[in-house]
Tab-separated table of C-alpha atoms and ligand atoms in Angstrom:
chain	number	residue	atom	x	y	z
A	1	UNK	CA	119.538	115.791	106.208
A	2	UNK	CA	121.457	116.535	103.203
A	3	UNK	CA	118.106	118.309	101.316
A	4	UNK	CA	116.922	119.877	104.402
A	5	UNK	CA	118.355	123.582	103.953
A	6	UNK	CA	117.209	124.111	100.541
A	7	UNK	CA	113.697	122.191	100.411
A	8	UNK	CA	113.157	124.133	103.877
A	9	UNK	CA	113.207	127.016	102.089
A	10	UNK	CA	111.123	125.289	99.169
A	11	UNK	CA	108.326	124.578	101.795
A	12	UNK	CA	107.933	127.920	102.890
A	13	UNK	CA	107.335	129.432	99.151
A	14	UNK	CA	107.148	127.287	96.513
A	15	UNK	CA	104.100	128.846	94.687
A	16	UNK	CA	103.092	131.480	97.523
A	17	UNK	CA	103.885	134.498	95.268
A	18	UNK	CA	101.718	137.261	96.349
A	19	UNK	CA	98.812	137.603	94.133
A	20	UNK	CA	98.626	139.776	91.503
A	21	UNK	CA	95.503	142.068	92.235
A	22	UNK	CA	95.712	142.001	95.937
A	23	UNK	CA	99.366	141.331	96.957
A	24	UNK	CA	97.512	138.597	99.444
A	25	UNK	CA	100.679	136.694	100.903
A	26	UNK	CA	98.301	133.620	101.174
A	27	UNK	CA	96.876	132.468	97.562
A	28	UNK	CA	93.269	132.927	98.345
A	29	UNK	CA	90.536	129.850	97.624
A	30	UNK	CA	89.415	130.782	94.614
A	31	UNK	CA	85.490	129.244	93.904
A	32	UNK	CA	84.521	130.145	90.828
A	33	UNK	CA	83.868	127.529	88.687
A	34	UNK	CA	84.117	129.169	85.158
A	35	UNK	CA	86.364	132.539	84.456
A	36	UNK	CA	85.236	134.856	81.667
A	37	UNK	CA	87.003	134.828	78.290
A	38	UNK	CA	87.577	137.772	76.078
A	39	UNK	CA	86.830	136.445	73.011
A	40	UNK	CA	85.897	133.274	71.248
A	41	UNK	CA	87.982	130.305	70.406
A	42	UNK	CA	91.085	131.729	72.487
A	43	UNK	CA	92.541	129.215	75.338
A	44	UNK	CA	93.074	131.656	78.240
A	45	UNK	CA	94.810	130.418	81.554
A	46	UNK	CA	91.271	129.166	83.180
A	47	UNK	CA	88.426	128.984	81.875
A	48	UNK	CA	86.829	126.049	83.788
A	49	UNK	CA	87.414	124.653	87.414
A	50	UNK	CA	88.011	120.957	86.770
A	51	UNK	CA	90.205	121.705	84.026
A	52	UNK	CA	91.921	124.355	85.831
A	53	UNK	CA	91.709	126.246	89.210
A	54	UNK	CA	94.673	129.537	90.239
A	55	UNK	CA	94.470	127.511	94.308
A	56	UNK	CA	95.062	124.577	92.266
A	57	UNK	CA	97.989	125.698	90.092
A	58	UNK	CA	99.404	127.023	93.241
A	59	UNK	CA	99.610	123.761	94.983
A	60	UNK	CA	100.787	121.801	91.955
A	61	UNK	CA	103.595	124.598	91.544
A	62	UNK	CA	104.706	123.569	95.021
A	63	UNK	CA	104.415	120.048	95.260
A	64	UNK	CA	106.179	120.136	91.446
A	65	UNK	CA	109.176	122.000	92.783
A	66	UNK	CA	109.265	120.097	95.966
A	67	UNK	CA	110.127	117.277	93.792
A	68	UNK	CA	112.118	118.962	91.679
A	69	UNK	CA	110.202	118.784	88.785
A	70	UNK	CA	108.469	120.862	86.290
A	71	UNK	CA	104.549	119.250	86.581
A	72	UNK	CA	102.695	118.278	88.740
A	73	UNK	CA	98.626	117.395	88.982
A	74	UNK	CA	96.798	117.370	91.878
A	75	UNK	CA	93.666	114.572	92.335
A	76	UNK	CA	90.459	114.427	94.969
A	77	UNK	CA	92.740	111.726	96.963
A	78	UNK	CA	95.752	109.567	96.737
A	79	UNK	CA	93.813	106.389	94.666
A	80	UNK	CA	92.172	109.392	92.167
A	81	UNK	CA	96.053	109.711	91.544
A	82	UNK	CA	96.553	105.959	91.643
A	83	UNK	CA	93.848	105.767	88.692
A	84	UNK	CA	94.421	108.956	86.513
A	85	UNK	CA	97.922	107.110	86.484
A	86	UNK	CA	96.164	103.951	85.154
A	87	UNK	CA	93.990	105.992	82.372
A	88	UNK	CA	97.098	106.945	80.756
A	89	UNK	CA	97.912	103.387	80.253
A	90	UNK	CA	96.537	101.295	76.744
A	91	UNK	CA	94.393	98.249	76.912
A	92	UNK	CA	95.948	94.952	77.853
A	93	UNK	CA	99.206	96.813	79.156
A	94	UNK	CA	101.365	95.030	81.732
A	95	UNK	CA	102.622	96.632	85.427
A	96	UNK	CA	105.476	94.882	87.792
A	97	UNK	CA	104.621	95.818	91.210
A	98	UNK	CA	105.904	95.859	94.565
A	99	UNK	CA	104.279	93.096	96.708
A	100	UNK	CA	103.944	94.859	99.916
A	101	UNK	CA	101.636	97.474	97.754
A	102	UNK	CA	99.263	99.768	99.773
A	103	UNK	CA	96.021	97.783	100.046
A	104	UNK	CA	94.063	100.372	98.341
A	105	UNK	CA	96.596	100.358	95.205
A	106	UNK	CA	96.275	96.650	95.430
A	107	UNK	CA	92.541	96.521	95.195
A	108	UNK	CA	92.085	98.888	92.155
A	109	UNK	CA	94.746	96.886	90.692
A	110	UNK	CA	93.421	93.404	90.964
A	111	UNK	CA	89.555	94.047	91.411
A	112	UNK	CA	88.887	97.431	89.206
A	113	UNK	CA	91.385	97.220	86.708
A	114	UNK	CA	91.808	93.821	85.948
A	115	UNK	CA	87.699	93.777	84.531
A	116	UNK	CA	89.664	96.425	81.612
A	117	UNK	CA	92.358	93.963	81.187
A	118	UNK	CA	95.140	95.303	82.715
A	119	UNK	CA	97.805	92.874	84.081
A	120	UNK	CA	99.699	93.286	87.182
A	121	UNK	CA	102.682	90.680	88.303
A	122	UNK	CA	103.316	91.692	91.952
A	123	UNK	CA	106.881	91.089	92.847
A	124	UNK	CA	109.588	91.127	96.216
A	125	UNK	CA	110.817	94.255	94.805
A	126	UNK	CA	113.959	94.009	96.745
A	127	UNK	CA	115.014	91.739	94.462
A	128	UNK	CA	116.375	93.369	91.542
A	129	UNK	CA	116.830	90.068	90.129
A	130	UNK	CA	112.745	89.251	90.816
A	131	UNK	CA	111.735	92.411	89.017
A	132	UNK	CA	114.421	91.634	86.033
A	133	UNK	CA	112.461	88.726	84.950
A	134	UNK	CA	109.004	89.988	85.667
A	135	UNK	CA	109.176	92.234	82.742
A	136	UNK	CA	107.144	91.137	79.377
A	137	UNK	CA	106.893	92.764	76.302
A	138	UNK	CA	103.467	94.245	77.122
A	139	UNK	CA	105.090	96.140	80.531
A	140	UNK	CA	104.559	99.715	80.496
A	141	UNK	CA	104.804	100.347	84.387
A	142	UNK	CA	107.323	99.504	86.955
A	143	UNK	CA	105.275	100.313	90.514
A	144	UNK	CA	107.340	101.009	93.805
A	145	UNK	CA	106.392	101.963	97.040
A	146	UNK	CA	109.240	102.598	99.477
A	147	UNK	CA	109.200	101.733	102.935
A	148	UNK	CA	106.547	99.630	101.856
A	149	UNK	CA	103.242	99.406	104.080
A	150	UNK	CA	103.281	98.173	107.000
A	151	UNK	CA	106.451	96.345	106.890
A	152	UNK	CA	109.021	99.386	106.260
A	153	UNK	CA	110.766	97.596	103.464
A	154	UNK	CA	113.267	99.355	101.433
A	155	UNK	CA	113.304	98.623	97.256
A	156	UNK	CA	116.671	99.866	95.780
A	157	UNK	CA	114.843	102.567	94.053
A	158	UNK	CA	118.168	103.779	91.260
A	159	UNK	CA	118.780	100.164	90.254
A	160	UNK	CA	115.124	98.958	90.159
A	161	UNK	CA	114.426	102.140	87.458
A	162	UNK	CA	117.625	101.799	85.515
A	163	UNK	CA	116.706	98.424	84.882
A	164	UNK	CA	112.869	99.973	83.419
A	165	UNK	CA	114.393	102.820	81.587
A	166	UNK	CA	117.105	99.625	79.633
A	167	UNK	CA	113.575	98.235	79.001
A	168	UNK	CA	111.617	101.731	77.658
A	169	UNK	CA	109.559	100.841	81.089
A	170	UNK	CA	108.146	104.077	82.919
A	171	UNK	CA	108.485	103.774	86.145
A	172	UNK	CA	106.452	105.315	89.611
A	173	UNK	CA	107.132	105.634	92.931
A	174	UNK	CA	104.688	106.277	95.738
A	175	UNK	CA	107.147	108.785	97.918
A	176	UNK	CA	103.592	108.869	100.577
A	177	UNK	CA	105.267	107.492	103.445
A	178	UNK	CA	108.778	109.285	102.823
A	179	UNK	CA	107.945	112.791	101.305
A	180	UNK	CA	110.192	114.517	99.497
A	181	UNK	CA	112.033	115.765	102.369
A	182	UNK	CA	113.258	112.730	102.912
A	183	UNK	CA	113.458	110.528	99.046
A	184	UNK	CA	113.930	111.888	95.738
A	185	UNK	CA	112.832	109.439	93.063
A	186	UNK	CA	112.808	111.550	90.567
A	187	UNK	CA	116.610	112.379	91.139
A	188	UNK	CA	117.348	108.276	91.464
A	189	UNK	CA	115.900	108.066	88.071
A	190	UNK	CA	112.194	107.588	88.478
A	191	UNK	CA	109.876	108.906	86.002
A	192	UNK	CA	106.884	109.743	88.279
A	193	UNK	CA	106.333	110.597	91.516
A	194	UNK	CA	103.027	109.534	93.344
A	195	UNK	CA	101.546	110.993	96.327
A	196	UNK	CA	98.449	110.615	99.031
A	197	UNK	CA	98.743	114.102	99.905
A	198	UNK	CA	96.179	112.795	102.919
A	199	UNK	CA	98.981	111.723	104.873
A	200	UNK	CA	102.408	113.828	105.524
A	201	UNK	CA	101.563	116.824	103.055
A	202	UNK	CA	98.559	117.416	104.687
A	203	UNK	CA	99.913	116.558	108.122
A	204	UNK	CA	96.235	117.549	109.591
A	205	UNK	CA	93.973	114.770	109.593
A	206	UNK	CA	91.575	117.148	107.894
A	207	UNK	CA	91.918	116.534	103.939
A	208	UNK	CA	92.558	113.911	101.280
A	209	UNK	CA	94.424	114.503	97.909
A	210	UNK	CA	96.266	113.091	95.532
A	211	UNK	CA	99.154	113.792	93.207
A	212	UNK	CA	101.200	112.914	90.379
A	213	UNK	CA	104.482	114.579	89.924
A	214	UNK	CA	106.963	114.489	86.650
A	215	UNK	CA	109.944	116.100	84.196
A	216	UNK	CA	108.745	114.621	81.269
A	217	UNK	CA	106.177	117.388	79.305
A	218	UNK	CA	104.370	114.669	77.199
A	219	UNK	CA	103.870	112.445	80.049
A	220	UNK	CA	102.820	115.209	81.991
A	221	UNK	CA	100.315	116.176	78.994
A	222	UNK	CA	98.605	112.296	79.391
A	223	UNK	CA	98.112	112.861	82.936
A	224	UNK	CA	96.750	116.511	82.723
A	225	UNK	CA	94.482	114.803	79.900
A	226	UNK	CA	93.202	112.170	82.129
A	227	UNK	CA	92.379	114.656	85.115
A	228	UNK	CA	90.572	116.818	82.652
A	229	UNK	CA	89.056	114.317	81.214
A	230	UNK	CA	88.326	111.567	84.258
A	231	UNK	CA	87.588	114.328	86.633
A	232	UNK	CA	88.439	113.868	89.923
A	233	UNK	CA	89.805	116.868	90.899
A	234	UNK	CA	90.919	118.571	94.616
A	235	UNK	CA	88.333	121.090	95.768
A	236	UNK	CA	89.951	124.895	95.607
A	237	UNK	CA	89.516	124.493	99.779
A	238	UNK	CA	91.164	121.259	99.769
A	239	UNK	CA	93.904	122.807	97.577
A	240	UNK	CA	94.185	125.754	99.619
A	241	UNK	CA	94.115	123.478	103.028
A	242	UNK	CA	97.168	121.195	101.250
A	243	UNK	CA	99.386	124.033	100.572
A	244	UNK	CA	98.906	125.421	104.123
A	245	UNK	CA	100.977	122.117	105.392
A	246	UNK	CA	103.520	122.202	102.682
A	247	UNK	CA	104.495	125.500	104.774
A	248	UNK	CA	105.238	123.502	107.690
A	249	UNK	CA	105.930	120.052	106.152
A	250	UNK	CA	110.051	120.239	106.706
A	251	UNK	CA	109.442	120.585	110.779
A	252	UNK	CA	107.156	118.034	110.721
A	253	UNK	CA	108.790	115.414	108.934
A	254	UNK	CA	111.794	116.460	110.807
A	255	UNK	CA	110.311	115.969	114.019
A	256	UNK	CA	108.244	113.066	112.977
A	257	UNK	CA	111.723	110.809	111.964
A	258	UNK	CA	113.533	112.632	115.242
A	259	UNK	CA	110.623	110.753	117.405
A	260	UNK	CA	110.371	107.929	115.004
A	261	UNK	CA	114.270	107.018	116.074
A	262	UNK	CA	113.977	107.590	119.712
A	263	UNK	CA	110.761	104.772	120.242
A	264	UNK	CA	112.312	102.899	117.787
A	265	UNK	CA	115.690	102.473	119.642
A	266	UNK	CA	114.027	102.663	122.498
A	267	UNK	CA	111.779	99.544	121.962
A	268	UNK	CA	114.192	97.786	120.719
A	269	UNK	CA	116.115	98.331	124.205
A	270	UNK	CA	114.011	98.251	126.076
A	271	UNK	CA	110.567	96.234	125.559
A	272	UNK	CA	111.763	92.690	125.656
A	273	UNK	CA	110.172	90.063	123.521
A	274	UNK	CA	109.380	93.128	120.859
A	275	UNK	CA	110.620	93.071	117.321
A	276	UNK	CA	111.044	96.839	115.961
A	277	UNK	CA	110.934	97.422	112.285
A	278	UNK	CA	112.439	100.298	111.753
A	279	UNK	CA	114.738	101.334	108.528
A	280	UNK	CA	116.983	103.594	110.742
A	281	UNK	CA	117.885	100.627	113.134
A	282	UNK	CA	121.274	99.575	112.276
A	283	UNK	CA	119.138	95.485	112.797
A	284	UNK	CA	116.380	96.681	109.549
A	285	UNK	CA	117.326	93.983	106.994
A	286	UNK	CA	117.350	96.758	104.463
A	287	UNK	CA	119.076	99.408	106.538
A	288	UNK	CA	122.109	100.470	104.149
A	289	UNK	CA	119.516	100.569	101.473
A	290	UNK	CA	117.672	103.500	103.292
A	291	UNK	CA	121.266	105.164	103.646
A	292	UNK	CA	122.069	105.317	100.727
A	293	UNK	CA	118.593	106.387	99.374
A	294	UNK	CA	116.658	108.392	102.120
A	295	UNK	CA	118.469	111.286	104.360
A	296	UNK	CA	116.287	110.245	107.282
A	297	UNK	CA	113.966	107.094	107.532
A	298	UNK	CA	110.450	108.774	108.450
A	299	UNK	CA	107.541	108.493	110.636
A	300	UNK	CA	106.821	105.366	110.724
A	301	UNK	CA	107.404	102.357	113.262
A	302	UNK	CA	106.145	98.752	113.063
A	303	UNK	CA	106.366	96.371	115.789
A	304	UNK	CA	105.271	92.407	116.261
A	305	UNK	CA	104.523	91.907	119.943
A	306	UNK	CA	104.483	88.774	121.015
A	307	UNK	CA	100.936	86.606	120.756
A	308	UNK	CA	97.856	87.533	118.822
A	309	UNK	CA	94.434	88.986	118.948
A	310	UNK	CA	94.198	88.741	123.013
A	311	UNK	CA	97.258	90.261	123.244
A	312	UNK	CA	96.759	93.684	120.732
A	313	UNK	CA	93.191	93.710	122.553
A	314	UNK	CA	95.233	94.158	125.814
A	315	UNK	CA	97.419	96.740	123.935
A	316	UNK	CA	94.755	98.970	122.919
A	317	UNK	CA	93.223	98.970	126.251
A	318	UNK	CA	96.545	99.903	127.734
A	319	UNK	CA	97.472	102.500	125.637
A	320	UNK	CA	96.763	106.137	126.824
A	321	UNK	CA	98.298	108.020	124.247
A	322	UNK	CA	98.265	106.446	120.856
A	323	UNK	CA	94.760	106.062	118.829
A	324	UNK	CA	93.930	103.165	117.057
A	325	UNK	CA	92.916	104.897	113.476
A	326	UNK	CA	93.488	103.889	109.577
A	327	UNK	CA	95.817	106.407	108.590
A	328	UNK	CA	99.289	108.343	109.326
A	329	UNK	CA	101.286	111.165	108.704
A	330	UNK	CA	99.410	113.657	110.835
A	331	UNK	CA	100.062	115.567	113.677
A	332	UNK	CA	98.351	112.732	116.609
A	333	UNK	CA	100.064	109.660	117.264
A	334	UNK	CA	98.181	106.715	115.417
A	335	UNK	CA	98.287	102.946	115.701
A	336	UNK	CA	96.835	100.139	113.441
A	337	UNK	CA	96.666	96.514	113.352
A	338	UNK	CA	97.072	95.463	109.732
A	339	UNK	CA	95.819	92.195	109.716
A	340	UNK	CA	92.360	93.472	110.792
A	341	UNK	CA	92.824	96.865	108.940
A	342	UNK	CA	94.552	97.845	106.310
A	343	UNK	CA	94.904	94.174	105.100
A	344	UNK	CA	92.312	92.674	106.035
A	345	UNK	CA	91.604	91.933	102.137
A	346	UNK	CA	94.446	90.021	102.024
A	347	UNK	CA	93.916	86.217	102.875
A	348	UNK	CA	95.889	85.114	106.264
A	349	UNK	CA	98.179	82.390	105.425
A	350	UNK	CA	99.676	84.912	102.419
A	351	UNK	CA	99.493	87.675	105.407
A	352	UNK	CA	101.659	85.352	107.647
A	353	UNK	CA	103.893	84.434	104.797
A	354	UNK	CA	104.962	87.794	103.567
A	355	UNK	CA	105.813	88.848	107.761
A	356	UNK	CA	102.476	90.589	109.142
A	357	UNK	CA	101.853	88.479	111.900
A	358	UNK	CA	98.456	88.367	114.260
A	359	UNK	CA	100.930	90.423	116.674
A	360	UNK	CA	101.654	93.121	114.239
A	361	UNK	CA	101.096	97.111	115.231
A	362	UNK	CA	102.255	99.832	112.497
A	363	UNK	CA	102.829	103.437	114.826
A	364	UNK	CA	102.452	106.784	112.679
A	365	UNK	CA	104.339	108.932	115.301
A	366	UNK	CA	102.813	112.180	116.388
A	367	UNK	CA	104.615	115.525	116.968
A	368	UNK	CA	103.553	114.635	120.956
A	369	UNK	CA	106.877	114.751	123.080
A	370	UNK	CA	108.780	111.413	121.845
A	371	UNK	CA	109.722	110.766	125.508
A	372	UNK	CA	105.781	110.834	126.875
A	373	UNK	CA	105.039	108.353	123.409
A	374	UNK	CA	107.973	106.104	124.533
A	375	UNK	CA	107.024	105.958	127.890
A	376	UNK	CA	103.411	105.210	126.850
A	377	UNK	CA	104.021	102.514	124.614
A	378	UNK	CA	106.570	100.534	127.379
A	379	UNK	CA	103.866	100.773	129.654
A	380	UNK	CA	100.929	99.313	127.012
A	381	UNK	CA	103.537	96.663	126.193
A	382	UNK	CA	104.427	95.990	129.824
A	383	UNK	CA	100.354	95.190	130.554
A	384	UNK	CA	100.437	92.699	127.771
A	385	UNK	CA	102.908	90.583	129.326
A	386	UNK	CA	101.634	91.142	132.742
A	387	UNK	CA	98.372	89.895	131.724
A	388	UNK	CA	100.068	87.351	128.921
A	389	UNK	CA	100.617	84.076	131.482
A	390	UNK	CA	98.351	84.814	134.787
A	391	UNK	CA	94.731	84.730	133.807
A	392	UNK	CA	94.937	81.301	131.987
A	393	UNK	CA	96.455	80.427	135.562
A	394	UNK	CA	93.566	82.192	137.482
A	395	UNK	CA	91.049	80.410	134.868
A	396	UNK	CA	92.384	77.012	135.812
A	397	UNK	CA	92.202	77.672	139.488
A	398	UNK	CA	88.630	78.890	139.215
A	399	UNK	CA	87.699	75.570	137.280
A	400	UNK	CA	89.490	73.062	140.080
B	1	LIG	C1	96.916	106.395	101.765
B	1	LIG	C2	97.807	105.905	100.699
B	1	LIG	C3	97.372	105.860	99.371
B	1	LIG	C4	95.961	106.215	98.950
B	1	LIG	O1	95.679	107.546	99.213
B	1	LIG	P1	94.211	108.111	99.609
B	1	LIG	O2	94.486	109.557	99.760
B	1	LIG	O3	93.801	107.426	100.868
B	1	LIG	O4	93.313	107.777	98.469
B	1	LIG	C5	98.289	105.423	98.411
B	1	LIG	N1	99.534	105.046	98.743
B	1	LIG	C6	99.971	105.067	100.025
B	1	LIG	C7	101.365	104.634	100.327
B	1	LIG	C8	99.132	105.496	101.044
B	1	LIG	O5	99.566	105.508	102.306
């Protein structure tokens, strides 16, 4: 990992100065939710929570530097991030998107946004030439996720924001699924980073956020603006909680792609009849892509097992140590089954067209052993296809 030594050290204290009056190692949670002021009319540091919080400032300090930036603002969860982004935005503006979008991003695009006129044209964003001639003369946003959700695709992040920043474009991309231990837009030549601090940065299970990360200080003004403004702030404890797993976020993520490689080879190996999506597998469409972009390819697995419903019905039942749960990034081993879950708003003949088959299981892996996961997961896949051709046999029998 060519970042790893330096953003290790990043981890550990970006914005964990000792504090002032106490020389506390730990920035306390600060609850007060209006500071005195010494005199009228003055703008001191604080002087009300939403606007402004010290547990706050100490998390955006980190997650800024983490992406080596100078600001960064912190929101009550990933899609208060996702919006505040939005309010910055004029009337009637125009974003290119990513296709494979997370759903949530998706739906305030198409079913909040769109009632204030915002367009979106959703595009295969790994095709530079498809997001070329997307581009009107109203675009103001270029919107990238990468790996995209559930499907692990990889958009050529440089190329894809050169082309915005030819066109005056601003461009975003959501880093949620590859941190910034492992992607650096900012340094590929995106304008804004966007986070769901809920998943990796957290790493817990136990809080959502959001953030927005940039260089740019008048850009960075709009935004602060908005979350004054719009509101939806991170709790002081939530804050407090967040920066407690930036301490440990480089092991994770470490361990999480370490474990992520191992099933993922292994799978594809050794559970026949499997397809493994995974962007470190030399067979991921997009694999030199994630080279040249990423310095590891993350915690996340996706895998179409052969047959349908029955089939990921018999997979749940057989799996011991992998919960089915929306979510990833945390510490536990989670599965999900898009089609019912995390896209179930989108209609199934488009789901089956853009790749996420009935058959399709996304794996957050855990920080449990990678060999006891493996293991696991071969033996839930084995009990598919030992169940997959004899009960319609036994079924027949019963009926002569
Ligand atoms: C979860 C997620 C979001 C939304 O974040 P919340 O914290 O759930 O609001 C946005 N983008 C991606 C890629 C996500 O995984």
């Amino acid at each position: 990992m060519t970042h790893s030594r330096n953003l290790a050290t990043t981890c550990v204290r970006a914005g964990g100065q000792p504090e002032a009056h106490s020389n506390a190692l730990v920035p306390s949670i600060c609850t007060s939710t209006t500071f005195a002021q010494v005199s009228p009319g003055q703008s001191p540091t604080y002087c009300y929570g939403r606007t402004g919080n010290p547990t706050r400032s100490r998390l955006e300090e980190a997650l800024a530097e983490l992406e080596g930036a100078r600001y960064a603002s912190t929101f009550s969860s990933g899609l208060a991030a996702v919006d505040a982004l939005i309010h910055t935005l004029d009337q009637d503006a125009h974003i290119v998107a990513s296709q494979d979008l997370y759903g949530g991003c998706y739906r305030q695009f198409t079913k909040l946004w769109s009632r204030f006129g915002l367009q979106v044209t959703f595009v295969d964003a790994t095709d530079v030439e498809a997001v070329r001639s997307a581009f009107q003369p109203n675009t103001r946003l270029l919107w990238l996720e990468t790996p995209s959700n559930p499907l692990l695709r990889i958009t050529p992040i440089a190329a894809l924001c050169a082309l915005a920043r030819e066109r005056g474009v601003a461009s975003v991309v959501d880093n949620t699924f590859a941190t910034p231990i492992l992607q650096r837009p900012l340094e590929l030549g995106a304008d804004i980073v966007l986070h769901s601090t809920t998943k990796y940065v957290s790493g817990h299970c136990d809080v959502l956020g959001g953030a927005l990360v940039c260089d740019d200080p008048q850009l960075a003004e709009r935004i602060r603006f908005v979350q004054n403004a719009a509101g939806a702030v991170p709790s002081p404890a939530d804050a407090s909680l967040l920066l407690r797993g930036i301490r440990t976020l480089h092991l994770r993520v470490e361990r999480h792609c370490q474990s992520a490689a191992f099933i993922a080879s292994t799978l594809e190996s050794e559970a026949e009849g499997v397809e493994v999506i995974y962007p470190g597998l030399r067979s991921h469409p997009h694999h030199e892509v994630a080279r040249s972009q990423m310095s590891a390819f993350g915690g996340l697995v996706t895998i179409r097992i052969p047959g349908a419903r029955a089939e990921v019905d018999r997979f749940a039942r057989a799996t011991q140590l992998w919960t089915l749960a929306e979510s990833l990034g945390g510490f536990k081993s989670l599965w999900c089954h898009p089609p019912t879950m995390t896209h179930a708003s989108v209609d199934a003949a488009e789901r089956e067209r853009i790749g996420i088959t009935e058959g399709t299981i996304r794996l957050s892996v855990g920080l449990e052993d990678a060999g006891d996961l493996a293991t696991d997961l071969l033996e839930a896949i084995a009990a598919i296809a030992a169940t997959h051709s004899t009960p319609r046999a036994t079924n027949k029998a019963v009926l002569a």
